[in-house]
Amino acid sequence: MAKQKIAFVCSECGADYTKWQGQCSECKAWNTLKEFKPSAGSKSRSVSFEGYAGSLSQTVTSLSEVDLSEQPRFTTGMSEFDRVLGGGLVKGSAVLVGGHPGAGKSTLLLQTMCHLSESMNALYVTGEESLQQVAMRAQRLNLPMQNLQMLSETNVEAICQTAQELKPAIMVVDSIQVMHVPDIESAPGSVSQVREAAAWLTRFAKQTGTALFIVGHVTKDGSLAGPKVLEHMIDCSIMLESSSDSRFRTLRGIKNRFGAVNELGVFAMLDMGLKEVKNPSSIFLSRESADAPGSVVTVFWEGTRPILVEMQALVDESQMGYPKRVAVGQDSNRMSMLLAVLNRHGGVFTGDQDVFLNVVGGVRIAETSGDLPALVSILSSLKNKALPKDLVVFGEVGLSGEIRPVPSGQERLKEAVKHSFKRAIIPFGNKPKTIDPGVKVWSVKNLQEVLGILRELD
Ligand code: TYD
Ligand code: MG
């Protein structure tokens, strides 16, 4: 019996279905299933890209015999970008750069490509903006423009053909949602087109050793197939995110076959394009308005480095029967857990209070070291007592009120001391062997000790 073809794909998560249904059973999104038509000839026709040194060999080799002598990574020229890619760009890899429209994806890639084109063969394919628009932007940003090769094209087959002649070492396709494969009838941006176009491009990158960047827009309404649909095909998926009110952009790895994810690169969008921010602690810590109750600084671990960030809480008497619990930048369930611990083991009741928690600067803390500072900031707001400006707090809180150690405690403390913090409340398990003179460190074992210290603090 012939195998049934996949006929529907969820535009949110990329799950496959043979029949249409109202809700995606994978990601639970409603009305996101779109018809998927694989191209007629895609099975039978094999595409070959000859003439490349790194052309795919069809012979089987032992893993140990794979040639590793050639250094496959090269730098993008921006250390924050390299960091997110896991230490540089890998030859023959396909990297998806996702983000909301206007996040700065084209700007970031244009800057990178202009600089890279000075030392290697680089091709920028623009399907969204005209060549004039790109050139005007490059000129305004004062970028080196002589060597970058530009192509305005949306037909994937034509792009691959041109690239095959030009043999670029690095190529950008901006964006995947406007690309189309001629064999497929559906409109550009549909699941079928996006999938098939990405498959073509990644196959091209793999077979020719070209490093490929694919731009993908994240859209809310699902009218365009989002980056999730092709995440399984590509090697790295990185997201350029911005908090709406800020000129800072964070670049975050979602998937990386060549390095660790959860690395964070920080950029600032200035009038002269994107600039790297090499010391992110300094931007997340603009605390001129401090001395306000409910504000505390913590050190969280992002990828391979510690970053200082301010956490704020607002505890206010609830006007409704059902008090609000809102956490931004932290897990809401964790906050509910902390409030329960606070009540049970600290005797502090918040059941009749609205509790809001916010991590400043649009940062998301995805690890447990944010527990203790969240607790401390909630207490500070509840008691309406400001904490000292030179205090830093980190640690995990357990369900029995114990304070648990977190990884890399020493480095976190060092980072805080570097930014002239003089006092710290940290887990006992993270107690440093040597403490800088002039720095007061409380290493605590349980919630009771924390409450004692907070009472003592002026
Ligand atoms: P762009 O790279 O076009 O976004 P994307 O490709 O992700 O859709 O970035 C556009 C935004 O960046 C736009 O809203 C204006 C801003 N911007 C600056 O603030 N300064 C600059 O120098 C540039 C080039 C863009
Ligand atoms: Mg763009």
Tab-separated table of C-alpha atoms and ligand atoms in Angstrom:
chain	number	residue	atom	x	y	z
A	1	MET	CA	0.000	0.000	0.000
A	2	ALA	CA	1.325	3.409	-0.857
A	3	LYS	CA	2.347	5.499	2.126
A	4	GLN	CA	-0.079	8.303	2.739
A	5	LYS	CA	1.364	11.768	2.149
A	6	ILE	CA	1.373	14.377	4.885
A	7	ALA	CA	-1.392	16.733	3.955
A	8	PHE	CA	-1.591	19.265	6.809
A	9	VAL	CA	1.054	21.009	8.869
A	10	CYS	CA	0.635	23.235	11.931
A	11	SER	CA	2.011	26.683	11.150
A	12	GLU	CA	2.903	27.233	14.822
A	13	CYS	CA	4.898	24.136	15.673
A	14	GLY	CA	5.301	22.289	12.394
A	15	ALA	CA	3.515	19.089	13.462
A	16	ASP	CA	2.274	16.878	10.598
A	17	TYR	CA	-1.260	15.565	10.133
A	18	THR	CA	-2.954	13.491	7.475
A	19	LYS	CA	-6.365	15.054	8.141
A	20	TRP	CA	-7.456	18.568	9.002
A	21	GLN	CA	-8.468	19.242	12.574
A	22	GLY	CA	-9.377	22.410	14.460
A	23	GLN	CA	-6.713	22.208	17.133
A	24	CYS	CA	-3.116	21.096	16.836
A	25	SER	CA	-2.674	18.221	19.281
A	26	GLU	CA	1.028	19.037	19.683
A	27	CYS	CA	1.021	22.723	20.603
A	28	LYS	CA	-2.718	23.100	21.290
A	29	ALA	CA	-3.012	26.126	18.992
A	30	TRP	CA	-6.372	26.574	17.289
A	31	ASN	CA	-6.928	26.883	13.573
A	32	THR	CA	-3.249	26.726	12.658
A	33	LEU	CA	-3.339	23.645	10.412
A	34	LYS	CA	-2.553	24.554	6.827
A	35	GLU	CA	-2.583	22.341	3.789
A	36	PHE	CA	0.828	21.101	2.768
A	37	LYS	CA	1.597	20.171	-0.821
A	38	PRO	CA	4.992	18.597	-1.353
A	39	SER	CA	6.376	19.482	-4.741
A	40	ALA	CA	5.549	16.937	-7.417
A	41	GLY	CA	9.079	16.164	-8.391
A	42	SER	CA	10.776	16.574	-5.069
A	43	LYS	CA	11.062	12.831	-4.463
A	44	SER	CA	12.419	11.752	-7.800
A	45	ARG	CA	14.607	14.674	-8.774
A	46	SER	CA	17.952	14.838	-7.104
A	47	VAL	CA	19.745	18.145	-7.120
A	48	SER	CA	23.490	18.233	-7.357
A	49	PHE	CA	25.747	21.174	-6.742
A	50	GLU	CA	29.032	20.364	-8.360
A	51	GLY	CA	32.279	22.179	-8.449
A	52	TYR	CA	32.678	22.667	-4.713
A	53	ALA	CA	35.654	21.484	-2.746
A	54	GLY	CA	33.406	20.316	0.055
A	55	SER	CA	31.003	18.416	-2.186
A	56	LEU	CA	29.116	15.705	-0.334
A	57	SER	CA	30.802	12.354	-0.539
A	58	GLN	CA	28.505	9.372	-0.920
A	59	THR	CA	30.936	6.867	0.524
A	60	VAL	CA	30.701	5.564	4.049
A	61	THR	CA	33.529	6.486	6.422
A	62	SER	CA	34.357	5.623	9.986
A	63	LEU	CA	33.664	8.455	12.432
A	64	SER	CA	37.307	8.530	13.527
A	65	GLU	CA	38.474	8.998	9.944
A	66	VAL	CA	36.453	12.153	9.374
A	67	ASP	CA	38.866	14.948	8.524
A	68	LEU	CA	38.983	17.483	11.329
A	69	SER	CA	42.180	19.233	10.288
A	70	GLU	CA	40.420	22.094	8.591
A	71	GLN	CA	39.135	24.716	10.999
A	72	PRO	CA	35.466	24.856	10.141
A	73	ARG	CA	34.526	27.868	12.264
A	74	PHE	CA	35.002	31.487	11.377
A	75	THR	CA	34.130	34.627	13.217
A	76	THR	CA	31.310	36.961	12.222
A	77	GLY	CA	33.313	39.947	13.417
A	78	MET	CA	30.970	40.557	16.338
A	79	SER	CA	31.838	38.708	19.512
A	80	GLU	CA	28.270	38.846	20.831
A	81	PHE	CA	27.039	37.211	17.623
A	82	ASP	CA	29.794	34.578	17.751
A	83	ARG	CA	28.913	33.823	21.342
A	84	VAL	CA	25.324	32.957	20.454
A	85	LEU	CA	26.463	30.824	17.515
A	86	GLY	CA	28.597	28.820	19.925
A	87	GLY	CA	31.946	30.411	19.083
A	88	GLY	CA	31.613	31.398	15.450
A	89	LEU	CA	29.930	30.401	12.254
A	90	VAL	CA	30.359	26.842	10.964
A	91	LYS	CA	30.962	26.107	7.276
A	92	GLY	CA	28.029	24.430	5.601
A	93	SER	CA	25.656	25.245	8.415
A	94	ALA	CA	22.182	26.687	8.060
A	95	VAL	CA	21.297	29.306	10.668
A	96	LEU	CA	17.784	30.616	11.077
A	97	VAL	CA	17.598	34.184	12.365
A	98	GLY	CA	14.096	34.709	13.717
A	99	GLY	CA	12.377	37.714	15.194
A	100	HIS	CA	9.444	40.055	14.901
A	101	PRO	CA	9.364	42.406	11.924
A	102	GLY	CA	11.460	45.452	12.776
A	103	ALA	CA	13.598	43.637	15.332
A	104	GLY	CA	16.708	44.398	13.271
A	105	LYS	CA	17.413	41.087	11.541
A	106	SER	CA	18.230	42.671	8.185
A	107	THR	CA	20.357	45.330	9.847
A	108	LEU	CA	22.346	42.789	11.833
A	109	LEU	CA	22.972	40.565	8.823
A	110	LEU	CA	23.799	43.423	6.483
A	111	GLN	CA	26.408	44.721	8.928
A	112	THR	CA	27.868	41.259	9.380
A	113	MET	CA	27.919	40.513	5.645
A	114	CYS	CA	29.507	43.825	4.679
A	115	HIS	CA	32.356	43.192	7.084
A	116	LEU	CA	32.759	39.538	6.136
A	117	SER	CA	32.757	40.382	2.423
A	118	GLU	CA	36.103	42.094	2.886
A	119	SER	CA	37.762	38.764	3.594
A	120	MET	CA	35.535	36.225	1.825
A	121	ASN	CA	33.086	35.726	-0.969
A	122	ALA	CA	29.689	36.804	0.358
A	123	LEU	CA	26.236	36.885	-1.219
A	124	TYR	CA	23.192	38.696	0.163
A	125	VAL	CA	19.856	37.666	-1.360
A	126	THR	CA	17.102	40.132	-0.644
A	127	GLY	CA	13.535	39.231	-1.444
A	128	GLU	CA	11.856	41.821	0.727
A	129	GLU	CA	13.692	45.048	0.154
A	130	SER	CA	14.858	46.387	-3.169
A	131	LEU	CA	18.560	46.641	-3.914
A	132	GLN	CA	18.322	50.424	-3.620
A	133	GLN	CA	16.856	50.197	-0.159
A	134	VAL	CA	19.614	47.882	1.030
A	135	ALA	CA	22.296	50.032	-0.575
A	136	MET	CA	20.909	53.182	0.991
A	137	ARG	CA	20.943	51.589	4.400
A	138	ALA	CA	24.492	50.320	3.963
A	139	GLN	CA	25.622	53.768	2.860
A	140	ARG	CA	23.920	55.467	5.785
A	141	LEU	CA	25.537	53.028	8.201
A	142	ASN	CA	28.930	53.650	6.618
A	143	LEU	CA	29.505	49.995	5.820
A	144	PRO	CA	32.139	48.737	3.372
A	145	MET	CA	30.088	48.103	0.225
A	146	GLN	CA	32.601	47.214	-2.521
A	147	ASN	CA	32.781	43.457	-2.094
A	148	LEU	CA	29.321	42.348	-1.039
A	149	GLN	CA	27.443	40.687	-3.885
A	150	MET	CA	23.738	41.416	-3.954
A	151	LEU	CA	20.895	39.528	-5.580
A	152	SER	CA	17.250	40.511	-5.633
A	153	GLU	CA	15.379	37.267	-6.196
A	154	THR	CA	12.601	35.182	-4.658
A	155	ASN	CA	12.813	32.041	-6.753
A	156	VAL	CA	14.768	29.493	-4.752
A	157	GLU	CA	15.828	27.511	-7.769
A	158	ALA	CA	17.281	30.637	-9.406
A	159	ILE	CA	18.999	31.593	-6.145
A	160	CYS	CA	20.681	28.208	-5.880
A	161	GLN	CA	21.746	28.377	-9.518
A	162	THR	CA	23.277	31.838	-9.135
A	163	ALA	CA	24.952	30.860	-5.898
A	164	GLN	CA	26.361	27.778	-7.571
A	165	GLU	CA	28.122	30.013	-10.086
A	166	LEU	CA	29.287	32.625	-7.582
A	167	LYS	CA	30.378	30.050	-4.982
A	168	PRO	CA	29.951	32.270	-1.957
A	169	ALA	CA	31.440	31.154	1.358
A	170	ILE	CA	28.569	32.795	3.144
A	171	MET	CA	25.056	33.607	2.013
A	172	VAL	CA	22.020	35.384	3.485
A	173	VAL	CA	18.437	34.769	2.360
A	174	ASP	CA	16.143	37.560	3.583
A	175	SER	CA	13.486	36.329	4.216
A	176	ILE	CA	12.222	32.759	3.871
A	177	GLN	CA	8.603	33.932	3.890
A	178	VAL	CA	8.864	35.610	0.498
A	179	MET	CA	10.755	32.753	-1.165
A	180	HIS	CA	9.020	30.333	-3.478
A	181	VAL	CA	9.760	27.061	-5.156
A	182	PRO	CA	8.308	27.063	-8.697
A	183	ASP	CA	6.832	23.544	-8.513
A	184	ILE	CA	4.566	24.394	-5.627
A	185	GLU	CA	1.307	26.180	-6.329
A	186	SER	CA	0.588	27.682	-2.907
A	187	ALA	CA	1.500	31.281	-2.117
A	188	PRO	CA	4.878	32.332	-0.680
A	189	GLY	CA	4.740	32.286	3.098
A	190	SER	CA	2.484	29.237	3.246
A	191	VAL	CA	3.681	26.201	5.120
A	192	SER	CA	4.372	24.237	1.920
A	193	GLN	CA	6.451	27.003	0.382
A	194	VAL	CA	8.414	27.830	3.521
A	195	ARG	CA	9.230	24.190	4.193
A	196	GLU	CA	10.218	23.333	0.683
A	197	ALA	CA	12.227	26.529	0.165
A	198	ALA	CA	14.103	25.952	3.403
A	199	ALA	CA	14.757	22.339	2.442
A	200	TRP	CA	16.245	23.465	-0.890
A	201	LEU	CA	18.423	26.091	0.704
A	202	THR	CA	19.727	23.907	3.526
A	203	ARG	CA	20.474	21.108	1.072
A	204	PHE	CA	22.411	23.608	-0.993
A	205	ALA	CA	24.353	24.794	2.063
A	206	LYS	CA	25.205	21.241	3.152
A	207	GLN	CA	26.306	20.054	-0.265
A	208	THR	CA	28.421	23.085	-1.092
A	209	GLY	CA	29.806	23.983	2.327
A	210	THR	CA	28.246	27.438	2.217
A	211	ALA	CA	27.406	29.029	5.551
A	212	LEU	CA	23.790	30.088	5.223
A	213	PHE	CA	21.668	32.552	7.160
A	214	ILE	CA	17.916	32.325	6.677
A	215	VAL	CA	15.780	35.180	7.969
A	216	GLY	CA	12.370	34.185	9.321
A	217	HIS	CA	9.699	36.501	10.659
A	218	VAL	CA	7.725	35.583	13.711
A	219	THR	CA	4.105	36.464	13.160
A	220	LYS	CA	1.306	36.384	15.698
A	221	ASP	CA	-1.696	35.811	13.469
A	222	GLY	CA	-0.276	32.702	11.824
A	223	SER	CA	-0.994	33.975	8.302
A	224	LEU	CA	2.643	33.293	7.524
A	225	ALA	CA	4.360	30.094	8.484
A	226	GLY	CA	6.673	30.927	11.359
A	227	PRO	CA	10.243	29.841	12.086
A	228	LYS	CA	8.988	26.878	14.131
A	229	VAL	CA	7.902	25.137	10.934
A	230	LEU	CA	11.479	24.759	9.781
A	231	GLU	CA	13.334	24.499	13.048
A	232	HIS	CA	13.987	20.784	12.571
A	233	MET	CA	15.718	21.332	9.223
A	234	ILE	CA	18.272	23.909	10.194
A	235	ASP	CA	21.367	23.615	12.392
A	236	CYS	CA	20.957	26.682	14.556
A	237	SER	CA	17.967	28.780	15.369
A	238	ILE	CA	18.583	32.150	16.946
A	239	MET	CA	16.080	34.810	17.910
A	240	LEU	CA	16.551	38.531	17.861
A	241	GLU	CA	14.229	39.905	20.502
A	242	SER	CA	13.425	43.356	21.719
A	243	SER	CA	11.435	44.628	24.622
A	244	SER	CA	9.021	47.127	23.170
A	245	ASP	CA	10.218	50.177	25.072
A	246	SER	CA	13.918	49.596	24.822
A	247	ARG	CA	16.556	50.115	22.195
A	248	PHE	CA	18.325	46.999	23.388
A	249	ARG	CA	18.106	43.813	21.407
A	250	THR	CA	18.951	40.404	22.730
A	251	LEU	CA	20.106	37.584	20.525
A	252	ARG	CA	19.296	34.185	21.970
A	253	GLY	CA	20.092	30.668	20.789
A	254	ILE	CA	17.063	28.356	20.664
A	255	LYS	CA	18.732	25.421	19.018
A	256	ASN	CA	22.374	24.909	18.188
A	257	ARG	CA	23.984	21.804	16.790
A	258	PHE	CA	27.470	23.246	17.268
A	259	GLY	CA	27.386	24.681	20.746
A	260	ALA	CA	25.395	25.476	23.837
A	261	VAL	CA	22.051	27.185	23.629
A	262	ASN	CA	20.849	29.767	26.145
A	263	GLU	CA	23.758	32.050	25.318
A	264	LEU	CA	22.674	35.653	25.270
A	265	GLY	CA	24.160	38.313	23.018
A	266	VAL	CA	23.230	41.903	23.744
A	267	PHE	CA	23.047	44.697	21.153
A	268	ALA	CA	21.869	48.266	21.156
A	269	MET	CA	19.950	49.676	18.180
A	270	LEU	CA	21.439	53.106	17.598
A	271	ASP	CA	21.010	55.543	14.746
A	272	MET	CA	24.117	53.974	13.219
A	273	GLY	CA	22.815	50.412	13.294
A	274	LEU	CA	23.322	47.647	15.818
A	275	LYS	CA	26.206	47.945	18.248
A	276	GLU	CA	27.425	45.207	20.529
A	277	VAL	CA	27.089	45.672	24.261
A	278	LYS	CA	30.078	43.915	25.761
A	279	ASN	CA	29.192	44.561	29.401
A	280	PRO	CA	25.455	43.886	29.652
A	281	SER	CA	25.369	44.184	33.453
A	282	SER	CA	25.917	47.899	33.121
A	283	ILE	CA	22.782	48.394	31.012
A	284	PHE	CA	20.433	46.227	33.023
A	285	LEU	CA	21.556	48.005	36.151
A	286	SER	CA	20.650	51.622	35.557
A	287	ARG	CA	19.421	52.270	39.046
A	288	GLU	CA	19.255	56.032	39.407
A	289	SER	CA	15.763	55.731	40.779
A	290	ALA	CA	16.747	53.200	43.434
A	291	ASP	CA	16.020	53.409	47.126
A	292	ALA	CA	12.533	52.253	46.270
A	293	PRO	CA	11.046	49.425	48.303
A	294	GLY	CA	10.739	46.185	46.390
A	295	SER	CA	13.879	46.583	44.292
A	296	VAL	CA	16.851	44.234	44.569
A	297	VAL	CA	19.778	43.251	42.359
A	298	THR	CA	20.559	39.652	41.498
A	299	VAL	CA	23.138	37.820	39.419
A	300	PHE	CA	21.796	35.319	36.944
A	301	TRP	CA	23.728	32.968	34.740
A	302	GLU	CA	23.251	33.278	31.019
A	303	GLY	CA	25.155	30.791	28.894
A	304	THR	CA	28.742	31.217	29.964
A	305	ARG	CA	28.666	34.419	31.939
A	306	PRO	CA	27.036	36.090	34.914
A	307	ILE	CA	24.807	39.113	34.353
A	308	LEU	CA	23.564	41.510	36.999
A	309	VAL	CA	19.964	42.536	36.770
A	310	GLU	CA	17.433	44.345	38.897
A	311	MET	CA	14.299	42.629	40.146
A	312	GLN	CA	11.266	44.556	41.327
A	313	ALA	CA	8.212	43.534	43.297
A	314	LEU	CA	5.049	45.375	44.086
A	315	VAL	CA	2.819	44.002	46.801
A	316	ASP	CA	-0.467	45.795	47.204
A	317	GLU	CA	-3.685	45.087	49.053
A	318	SER	CA	-6.046	43.324	46.681
A	319	GLN	CA	-9.270	45.040	45.750
A	320	MET	CA	-10.789	41.855	44.485
A	321	GLY	CA	-11.688	38.512	45.969
A	322	TYR	CA	-9.074	36.782	43.895
A	323	PRO	CA	-5.656	38.426	44.360
A	324	LYS	CA	-3.515	38.906	41.272
A	325	ARG	CA	-0.201	37.131	40.835
A	326	VAL	CA	1.794	38.422	37.900
A	327	ALA	CA	5.427	37.594	37.161
A	328	VAL	CA	7.227	39.099	34.172
A	329	GLY	CA	10.611	37.623	33.302
A	330	GLN	CA	10.170	34.858	35.851
A	331	ASP	CA	7.972	31.798	36.094
A	332	SER	CA	4.575	32.590	37.650
A	333	ASN	CA	4.300	29.114	39.142
A	334	ARG	CA	7.603	29.594	40.923
A	335	MET	CA	6.350	32.838	42.370
A	336	SER	CA	3.223	31.138	43.723
A	337	MET	CA	5.476	28.507	45.249
A	338	LEU	CA	7.660	31.174	46.872
A	339	LEU	CA	4.612	32.881	48.372
A	340	ALA	CA	3.508	29.556	49.848
A	341	VAL	CA	6.984	28.984	51.323
A	342	LEU	CA	6.950	32.505	52.710
A	343	ASN	CA	3.645	31.853	54.447
A	344	ARG	CA	4.377	28.366	55.741
A	345	HIS	CA	8.004	28.767	56.832
A	346	GLY	CA	8.333	32.500	57.335
A	347	GLY	CA	4.918	33.290	58.769
A	348	VAL	CA	4.389	36.056	56.218
A	349	PHE	CA	0.857	35.971	54.815
A	350	THR	CA	0.246	37.423	51.347
A	351	GLY	CA	-3.062	35.706	50.551
A	352	ASP	CA	-4.947	39.008	50.518
A	353	GLN	CA	-2.353	40.886	48.470
A	354	ASP	CA	-1.794	41.418	44.754
A	355	VAL	CA	1.803	40.482	43.984
A	356	PHE	CA	3.615	41.733	40.883
A	357	LEU	CA	7.159	40.718	40.064
A	358	ASN	CA	9.225	42.127	37.238
A	359	VAL	CA	12.737	41.564	35.971
A	360	VAL	CA	13.937	44.898	34.610
A	361	GLY	CA	15.101	45.363	31.014
A	362	GLY	CA	12.980	42.608	29.476
A	363	VAL	CA	15.313	39.919	30.769
A	364	ARG	CA	13.986	36.401	31.354
A	365	ILE	CA	15.454	34.428	34.213
A	366	ALA	CA	15.130	30.755	33.423
A	367	GLU	CA	17.051	29.339	36.377
A	368	THR	CA	16.393	28.908	40.061
A	369	SER	CA	18.856	31.505	41.349
A	370	GLY	CA	16.080	34.099	41.009
A	371	ASP	CA	14.067	32.541	43.888
A	372	LEU	CA	15.768	34.246	46.804
A	373	PRO	CA	15.923	37.734	45.254
A	374	ALA	CA	12.246	37.423	44.290
A	375	LEU	CA	11.428	36.542	47.889
A	376	VAL	CA	13.539	39.395	49.251
A	377	SER	CA	12.008	41.954	46.887
A	378	ILE	CA	8.479	40.779	47.766
A	379	LEU	CA	9.282	41.161	51.476
A	380	SER	CA	10.798	44.574	50.881
A	381	SER	CA	7.698	45.799	49.092
A	382	LEU	CA	5.345	44.219	51.616
A	383	LYS	CA	7.108	45.898	54.531
A	384	ASN	CA	7.613	49.081	52.469
A	385	LYS	CA	11.276	49.099	53.399
A	386	ALA	CA	13.932	49.828	50.786
A	387	LEU	CA	16.968	47.571	50.631
A	388	PRO	CA	20.520	48.925	50.601
A	389	LYS	CA	21.755	49.902	47.141
A	390	ASP	CA	24.927	47.857	47.454
A	391	LEU	CA	23.163	44.576	48.230
A	392	VAL	CA	23.106	41.646	45.824
A	393	VAL	CA	21.056	38.472	46.373
A	394	PHE	CA	20.911	35.075	44.674
A	395	GLY	CA	19.916	31.526	45.623
A	396	GLU	CA	17.344	28.812	45.186
A	397	VAL	CA	14.534	28.366	47.692
A	398	GLY	CA	13.319	24.854	48.500
A	399	LEU	CA	9.833	23.829	49.546
A	400	SER	CA	10.847	23.344	53.182
A	401	GLY	CA	12.234	26.864	53.356
A	402	GLU	CA	15.862	25.824	52.862
A	403	ILE	CA	18.157	27.962	50.725
A	404	ARG	CA	19.901	25.813	48.144
A	405	PRO	CA	23.173	26.520	46.359
A	406	VAL	CA	23.242	27.449	42.674
A	407	PRO	CA	25.944	26.690	40.065
A	408	SER	CA	28.906	29.076	39.701
A	409	GLY	CA	28.322	30.903	42.982
A	410	GLN	CA	31.886	32.227	43.139
A	411	GLU	CA	31.755	33.758	39.677
A	412	ARG	CA	28.435	35.394	40.420
A	413	LEU	CA	29.804	36.958	43.571
A	414	LYS	CA	32.910	38.123	41.718
A	415	GLU	CA	30.796	39.822	39.046
A	416	ALA	CA	28.844	41.654	41.757
A	417	VAL	CA	32.008	42.777	43.524
A	418	LYS	CA	33.363	43.979	40.171
A	419	HIS	CA	30.325	46.248	39.918
A	420	SER	CA	31.078	47.576	43.419
A	421	PHE	CA	28.448	45.748	45.407
A	422	LYS	CA	29.474	45.579	49.036
A	423	ARG	CA	26.918	43.234	50.580
A	424	ALA	CA	25.550	39.884	49.480
A	425	ILE	CA	23.008	37.349	50.686
A	426	ILE	CA	23.889	33.967	49.161
A	427	PRO	CA	23.217	30.282	49.874
A	428	PHE	CA	25.419	28.635	52.497
A	429	GLY	CA	26.486	26.083	49.907
A	430	ASN	CA	27.967	28.877	47.777
A	431	LYS	CA	30.010	30.366	50.619
A	432	PRO	CA	33.338	31.503	49.137
A	433	LYS	CA	36.608	30.381	50.750
A	434	THR	CA	38.062	33.845	50.625
A	435	ILE	CA	36.088	37.048	50.776
A	436	ASP	CA	37.361	40.401	49.551
A	437	PRO	CA	37.957	42.805	52.413
A	438	GLY	CA	35.229	45.413	52.550
A	439	VAL	CA	32.601	42.982	51.250
A	440	LYS	CA	30.045	41.575	53.682
A	441	VAL	CA	28.689	38.171	52.707
A	442	TRP	CA	25.861	36.453	54.557
A	443	SER	CA	25.664	32.783	53.655
A	444	VAL	CA	22.258	31.532	54.669
A	445	LYS	CA	20.780	28.058	55.192
A	446	ASN	CA	17.096	28.774	55.526
A	447	LEU	CA	14.361	31.350	55.261
A	448	GLN	CA	14.477	32.175	58.983
A	449	GLU	CA	18.071	33.379	58.632
A	450	VAL	CA	17.134	35.550	55.663
A	451	LEU	CA	14.306	37.172	57.621
A	452	GLY	CA	16.736	37.813	60.492
A	453	ILE	CA	19.242	39.546	58.196
A	454	LEU	CA	16.555	41.681	56.571
A	455	ARG	CA	15.416	42.842	59.996
A	456	GLU	CA	18.998	43.803	60.844
A	457	LEU	CA	19.660	45.739	57.640
A	458	ASP	CA	19.358	49.469	57.886
B	1	TYD	P1	15.319	45.844	10.205
B	1	TYD	O1	16.697	45.330	10.190
B	1	TYD	O2	14.750	46.333	8.921
B	1	TYD	O3	14.312	44.789	10.849
B	1	TYD	P2	13.842	43.361	10.321
B	1	TYD	O4	14.670	42.996	9.160
B	1	TYD	O5	14.056	42.476	11.521
B	1	TYD	O6	12.399	43.477	10.019
B	1	TYD	O7	15.285	46.970	11.325
B	1	TYD	C1	14.371	47.950	11.264
B	1	TYD	C2	14.277	48.728	12.549
B	1	TYD	O8	15.504	49.127	13.093
B	1	TYD	C3	13.501	49.949	12.227
B	1	TYD	O9	12.343	49.969	13.029
B	1	TYD	C4	14.404	51.088	12.481
B	1	TYD	C5	15.524	50.535	13.290
B	1	TYD	N1	16.843	51.063	12.914
B	1	TYD	C6	17.485	51.973	13.737
B	1	TYD	O10	16.965	52.383	14.773
B	1	TYD	N2	18.727	52.423	13.380
B	1	TYD	C7	19.350	52.026	12.253
B	1	TYD	O11	20.484	52.460	11.971
B	1	TYD	C8	18.684	51.078	11.423
B	1	TYD	C9	19.321	50.589	10.153
B	1	TYD	C10	17.446	50.614	11.782
B	2	MG	MG	14.129	42.792	7.181
